[in-house]
Amino acid sequence: MLRLRDIAERLECRLEGDGEIDIRGVAGIEQARAGDLTFFVNPKYAVQLRQTQASAVILGERAEPAPCAMLRAANPYLAFARAVELFSPRPALAQGVHRLADVAASASIAPDASIGPFVSIGDGVRIGSRTRVYPHVTIGEGAIVGDDCVLHARVSLREGVTLGHRVVVQDGAVIGSDGFGFAQRADGTHHKIPQIGGVVVEDDVEIGANTTIDRPAVGETRIGAGTKIDNLVQIAHGVKIGRDTLLAAQVGIAGSTTLEDRVTLAGQVGVAGHLTLGKGVIATAQTGIPNSVEAGSFVSGYPAIPNRDWLKSSAVFRKLPELRRSVSDLDRRLAALEVRLRQSE
């Protein structure tokens, strides 16, 4: 439990109201009760703000007043995210290597790292300070894991993969799996191309549950610093992703494609291979991208077109049956008029 005044100081918010209130946790604006801290960002929840039973609310500098104590913030959503951190400390995991872990003699593990039971760590692996490795994680030969990383249960980190500092990998993700590469023989069968390249994940990246990031035959697959990847994302061999990129669930990126910095791909976006998506590109859900996209573009649909054009086209799609009937009626009337004209000649 924390006093509201202390929370305001730690979040660098401007306090309006009683700073001596005790806050026991955080909650959504509709679920919050006495003792809870909530937040308000979206204007469509204005009614819920006026009716909230929370003891305090984080909101914008110019937002309408709430019926409780307020923490004014320039970025209320970010302030709320930091507040959640205050009330959700990391679960305890003892430092050192659990007796049921299998660690190669040549592996180097920082003394303050935490290695859980049933973890397998291969030859030449290096694991940095304060890194936490949960049960059933497999780390292949020669892999490098930086400081303050978190590898959740059943993560597979294949041989030679490099993770920077403060990387979080959620349950079941596979980093460094073989890229999908085959050469066709004369008889139509396929010969596997050895995938011996590397995967590099830079600092402050988060990788979602059951996401897969493939290694290439040559060169590397690289994920830029600060990038956040959702669950069930497929990143193919040789892909290069820039800094601070956001990839939502079920995005698929084919081989040798480059995403420059701060690209945002919404859920189920598909990107073809050997393309470049320029800095700041945004693609809405289920967009299919078969061609390169210029920096700053906002695209939708398949094949991807500017979002504004797609919205106009979507409005037309709903009217297609009606338009078809109108065109058919006009064709019949025109045919009848032509018949009458011929008869009158």
C-alpha positions as semicolon CSV with decimal commas, in nm:
position;residue;x (nm);y (nm);z (nm)
1;M;0,000;0,000;0,000
2;L;0,129;0,347;-0,093
3;R;0,023;0,700;-0,010
4;L;-0,109;0,897;-0,305
5;R;0,140;1,176;-0,238
6;D;0,429;0,930;-0,269
7;I;0,283;0,790;-0,592
8;A;0,256;1,140;-0,737
9;E;0,621;1,208;-0,658
10;R;0,742;0,881;-0,808
11;L;0,533;0,926;-1,122
12;E;0,617;1,299;-1,148
13;C;0,248;1,391;-1,160
14;R;0,074;1,703;-1,028
15;L;-0,145;1,613;-0,732
16;E;-0,492;1,763;-0,693
17;G;-0,673;1,646;-0,378
18;D;-0,588;1,457;-0,063
19;G;-0,234;1,323;-0,085
20;E;-0,269;1,119;0,234
21;I;-0,504;0,866;0,074
22;D;-0,377;0,508;0,091
23;I;-0,374;0,330;-0,248
24;R;-0,370;-0,049;-0,245
25;G;-0,363;-0,117;-0,620
26;V;-0,465;-0,019;-0,972
27;A;-0,783;-0,099;-1,167
28;G;-0,982;-0,007;-1,476
29;I;-1,209;0,292;-1,453
30;E;-1,527;0,080;-1,436
31;Q;-1,391;-0,183;-1,197
32;A;-1,210;0,053;-0,957
33;R;-1,327;0,078;-0,596
34;A;-1,218;0,270;-0,287
35;G;-0,844;0,228;-0,242
36;D;-0,780;0,187;-0,616
37;L;-0,596;0,412;-0,859
38;T;-0,735;0,426;-1,214
39;F;-0,667;0,629;-1,528
40;F;-0,860;0,826;-1,790
41;V;-0,737;0,884;-2,145
42;N;-1,015;0,809;-2,396
43;P;-1,292;1,074;-2,402
44;K;-1,555;0,805;-2,470
45;Y;-1,516;0,703;-2,105
46;A;-1,614;1,050;-1,977
47;V;-1,936;0,915;-1,822
48;Q;-1,742;0,640;-1,641
49;L;-1,496;0,903;-1,515
50;R;-1,777;1,103;-1,357
51;Q;-1,916;0,785;-1,196
52;T;-1,591;0,618;-1,089
53;Q;-1,559;0,488;-0,734
54;A;-1,179;0,497;-0,744
55;S;-0,993;0,687;-0,474
56;A;-0,774;0,858;-0,734
57;V;-0,737;0,887;-1,109
58;I;-0,447;0,963;-1,343
59;L;-0,559;1,194;-1,623
60;G;-0,436;1,458;-1,865
61;E;-0,346;1,814;-1,776
62;R;-0,661;1,948;-1,943
63;A;-0,903;1,664;-1,876
64;E;-1,229;1,742;-1,697
65;P;-1,219;1,709;-1,319
66;A;-1,295;1,374;-1,158
67;P;-1,500;1,314;-0,841
68;C;-1,188;1,198;-0,655
69;A;-0,825;1,292;-0,608
70;M;-0,637;1,347;-0,933
71;L;-0,285;1,299;-1,063
72;R;-0,238;1,528;-1,363
73;A;0,015;1,400;-1,618
74;A;0,135;1,507;-1,961
75;N;0,114;1,142;-2,070
76;P;-0,148;0,975;-1,847
77;Y;-0,128;0,635;-2,014
78;L;0,248;0,619;-1,958
79;A;0,202;0,736;-1,599
80;F;-0,052;0,460;-1,541
81;A;0,187;0,202;-1,686
82;R;0,449;0,315;-1,436
83;A;0,190;0,301;-1,158
84;V;0,117;-0,062;-1,244
85;E;0,488;-0,133;-1,199
86;L;0,472;0,011;-0,849
87;F;0,205;-0,241;-0,751
88;S;0,337;-0,546;-0,936
89;P;0,686;-0,635;-0,816
90;R;0,860;-0,916;-1,000
91;P;0,808;-1,261;-0,848
92;A;1,095;-1,387;-0,641
93;L;1,348;-1,616;-0,810
94;A;1,654;-1,723;-0,616
95;Q;1,991;-1,615;-0,750
96;G;2,219;-1,885;-0,879
97;V;2,164;-2,208;-1,069
98;H;1,890;-2,446;-0,957
99;R;2,012;-2,795;-0,875
100;L;1,782;-2,940;-1,143
101;A;1,924;-2,723;-1,423
102;D;2,162;-2,876;-1,679
103;V;2,446;-2,632;-1,742
104;A;2,750;-2,704;-1,960
105;A;3,083;-2,669;-1,784
106;S;3,200;-2,409;-2,036
107;A;2,898;-2,182;-1,986
108;S;2,952;-1,847;-1,811
109;I;2,670;-1,730;-1,584
110;A;2,681;-1,410;-1,378
111;P;2,668;-1,484;-1,004
112;D;2,352;-1,275;-0,957
113;A;2,163;-1,437;-1,247
114;S;1,875;-1,675;-1,167
115;I;1,852;-2,008;-1,348
116;G;1,537;-2,211;-1,277
117;P;1,480;-2,588;-1,270
118;F;1,492;-2,798;-1,588
119;V;1,677;-2,527;-1,779
120;S;1,930;-2,655;-2,037
121;I;2,230;-2,434;-2,113
122;G;2,479;-2,538;-2,382
123;D;2,853;-2,504;-2,427
124;G;2,996;-2,154;-2,441
125;V;2,675;-1,978;-2,340
126;R;2,715;-1,642;-2,163
127;I;2,442;-1,504;-1,937
128;G;2,464;-1,154;-1,791
129;S;2,394;-0,999;-1,454
130;R;2,048;-1,015;-1,297
131;T;1,907;-1,212;-1,588
132;R;1,620;-1,446;-1,497
133;V;1,572;-1,778;-1,678
134;Y;1,251;-1,962;-1,592
135;P;1,190;-2,341;-1,599
136;H;1,223;-2,551;-1,914
137;V;1,413;-2,284;-2,111
138;T;1,669;-2,417;-2,360
139;I;1,970;-2,205;-2,453
140;G;2,183;-2,343;-2,735
141;E;2,557;-2,357;-2,777
142;G;2,734;-2,022;-2,799
143;A;2,427;-1,809;-2,731
144;I;2,476;-1,476;-2,550
145;V;2,218;-1,325;-2,315
146;G;2,281;-0,975;-2,179
147;D;2,208;-0,815;-1,843
148;D;1,860;-0,784;-1,687
149;C;1,693;-1,014;-1,940
150;V;1,390;-1,229;-1,863
151;L;1,336;-1,561;-2,043
152;H;1,001;-1,708;-1,947
153;A;0,912;-2,077;-1,937
154;R;0,974;-2,299;-2,240
155;V;1,160;-2,037;-2,442
156;S;1,399;-2,187;-2,697
157;L;1,707;-1,980;-2,768
158;R;1,894;-2,159;-3,042
159;E;2,269;-2,182;-3,093
160;G;2,460;-1,862;-3,160
161;V;2,171;-1,626;-3,088
162;T;2,258;-1,294;-2,923
163;L;2,024;-1,104;-2,691
164;G;2,113;-0,754;-2,574
165;H;2,031;-0,605;-2,236
166;R;1,683;-0,589;-2,081
167;V;1,527;-0,821;-2,337
168;V;1,203;-0,994;-2,232
169;V;1,099;-1,315;-2,406
170;Q;0,754;-1,451;-2,324
171;D;0,658;-1,818;-2,286
172;G;0,719;-2,057;-2,572
173;A;0,894;-1,817;-2,810
174;V;1,159;-1,965;-3,042
175;I;1,451;-1,748;-3,146
176;G;1,695;-1,875;-3,404
177;S;1,487;-2,154;-3,560
178;D;1,585;-2,256;-3,914
179;G;1,469;-2,029;-4,192
180;F;1,240;-2,176;-4,458
181;G;1,497;-2,237;-4,731
182;F;1,494;-2,518;-4,989
183;A;1,646;-2,567;-5,335
184;Q;1,439;-2,764;-5,584
185;R;1,600;-3,067;-5,742
186;A;1,544;-3,172;-6,105
187;D;1,287;-3,432;-5,997
188;G;1,078;-3,172;-5,812
189;T;1,188;-3,269;-5,461
190;H;1,344;-3,016;-5,227
191;H;1,693;-3,001;-5,077
192;K;1,722;-2,819;-4,744
193;I;1,956;-2,520;-4,744
194;P;2,154;-2,519;-4,418
195;Q;2,055;-2,220;-4,209
196;I;2,380;-2,119;-4,040
197;G;2,337;-1,742;-4,002
198;G;2,272;-1,565;-3,673
199;V;1,995;-1,380;-3,493
200;V;2,068;-1,058;-3,302
201;V;1,812;-0,903;-3,071
202;E;1,919;-0,559;-2,954
203;D;1,851;-0,390;-2,618
204;D;1,505;-0,334;-2,465
205;V;1,317;-0,564;-2,701
206;E;1,013;-0,764;-2,590
207;I;0,912;-1,081;-2,776
208;G;0,565;-1,227;-2,729
209;A;0,453;-1,579;-2,647
210;N;0,497;-1,842;-2,921
211;T;0,658;-1,594;-3,156
212;T;0,923;-1,732;-3,391
213;I;1,228;-1,552;-3,528
214;D;1,423;-1,748;-3,791
215;R;1,794;-1,756;-3,869
216;P;1,908;-1,718;-4,234
217;A;2,141;-1,935;-4,440
218;V;2,397;-1,653;-4,436
219;G;2,415;-1,317;-4,263
220;E;2,176;-1,242;-3,980
221;T;1,823;-1,164;-3,874
222;R;1,824;-0,849;-3,658
223;I;1,564;-0,695;-3,427
224;G;1,633;-0,328;-3,347
225;A;1,648;-0,178;-3,000
226;G;1,321;-0,094;-2,830
227;T;1,106;-0,301;-3,066
228;K;0,800;-0,470;-2,914
229;I;0,665;-0,790;-3,069
230;D;0,329;-0,942;-2,976
231;N;0,230;-1,310;-2,954
232;L;0,228;-1,550;-3,250
233;V;0,438;-1,334;-3,481
234;Q;0,652;-1,495;-3,754
235;I;0,972;-1,317;-3,855
236;A;1,148;-1,501;-4,136
237;H;1,516;-1,547;-4,220
238;G;1,727;-1,241;-4,291
239;V;1,462;-0,987;-4,185
240;K;1,595;-0,659;-4,047
241;I;1,369;-0,466;-3,812
242;G;1,454;-0,112;-3,704
243;R;1,430;0,056;-3,367
244;D;1,106;0,108;-3,170
245;T;0,893;-0,092;-3,412
246;L;0,559;-0,240;-3,301
247;L;0,434;-0,574;-3,439
248;A;0,090;-0,689;-3,322
249;A;-0,030;-1,048;-3,296
250;Q;-0,013;-1,281;-3,597
251;V;0,197;-1,050;-3,812
252;G;0,401;-1,242;-4,069
253;I;0,712;-1,101;-4,237
254;A;0,872;-1,296;-4,521
255;G;1,245;-1,337;-4,573
256;S;1,499;-1,060;-4,639
257;T;1,253;-0,777;-4,580
258;T;1,360;-0,458;-4,402
259;L;1,142;-0,258;-4,166
260;E;1,296;0,077;-4,084
261;D;1,256;0,253;-3,748
262;R;0,916;0,300;-3,581
263;V;0,709;0,093;-3,818
264;T;0,373;-0,020;-3,677
265;L;0,201;-0,331;-3,812
266;A;-0,142;-0,413;-3,665
267;G;-0,277;-0,764;-3,619
268;Q;-0,247;-1,020;-3,900
269;V;-0,056;-0,792;-4,137
270;G;0,137;-0,992;-4,395
271;V;0,453;-0,859;-4,560
272;A;0,607;-1,023;-4,867
273;G;0,979;-1,091;-4,898
274;H;1,267;-0,870;-5,018
275;L;1,075;-0,546;-4,951
276;T;1,147;-0,226;-4,759
277;L;0,895;-0,053;-4,534
278;G;1,020;0,298;-4,470
279;K;1,049;0,477;-4,139
280;G;0,718;0,535;-3,962
281;V;0,501;0,321;-4,190
282;I;0,168;0,219;-4,032
283;A;-0,043;-0,071;-4,164
284;T;-0,390;-0,145;-4,026
285;A;-0,512;-0,493;-3,933
286;Q;-0,507;-0,766;-4,201
287;T;-0,327;-0,548;-4,454
288;G;-0,137;-0,742;-4,720
289;I;0,184;-0,573;-4,837
290;P;0,323;-0,712;-5,166
291;N;0,541;-0,412;-5,252
292;S;0,777;-0,174;-5,075
293;V;0,615;0,118;-4,891
294;E;0,753;0,470;-4,865
295;A;0,842;0,622;-4,528
296;G;0,554;0,780;-4,340
297;S;0,282;0,596;-4,532
298;F;-0,043;0,484;-4,369
299;V;-0,177;0,182;-4,560
300;S;-0,463;-0,066;-4,548
301;G;-0,621;-0,349;-4,747
302;Y;-0,485;-0,595;-4,999
303;P;-0,295;-0,504;-5,197
304;A;-0,199;-0,228;-4,956
305;I;-0,314;0,119;-5,063
306;P;-0,325;0,453;-4,876
307;N;-0,562;0,424;-4,581
308;R;-0,779;0,715;-4,697
309;D;-0,835;0,548;-5,036
310;W;-0,910;0,218;-4,864
311;L;-1,173;0,381;-4,643
312;K;-1,342;0,529;-4,950
313;S;-1,327;0,192;-5,127
314;S;-1,474;0,017;-4,823
315;A;-1,772;0,250;-4,834
316;V;-1,824;0,154;-5,198
317;F;-1,792;-0,220;-5,126
318;R;-2,108;-0,213;-4,915
319;K;-2,301;-0,061;-5,202
320;L;-2,181;-0,300;-5,473
321;P;-2,502;-0,512;-5,484
322;E;-2,711;-0,199;-5,518
323;L;-2,476;-0,057;-5,782
324;R;-2,487;-0,386;-5,973
325;R;-2,867;-0,376;-5,980
326;S;-2,861;-0,014;-6,096
327;V;-2,613;-0,088;-6,375
328;S;-2,814;-0,393;-6,488
329;D;-3,132;-0,180;-6,494
330;L;-2,955;0,089;-6,696
331;D;-2,827;-0,176;-6,941
332;R;-3,181;-0,307;-6,992
333;R;-3,324;0,042;-7,046
334;L;-3,043;0,131;-7,287
335;A;-3,099;-0,191;-7,483
336;A;-3,474;-0,117;-7,503
337;L;-3,405;0,240;-7,618
338;E;-3,171;0,116;-7,890
339;V;-3,440;-0,125;-8,011
340;R;-3,695;0,157;-8,032
341;L;-3,451;0,379;-8,217
342;R;-3,386;0,108;-8,476
343;Q;-3,760;0,051;-8,519
344;S;-3,820;0,421;-8,577
345;E;-3,561;0,447;-8,853
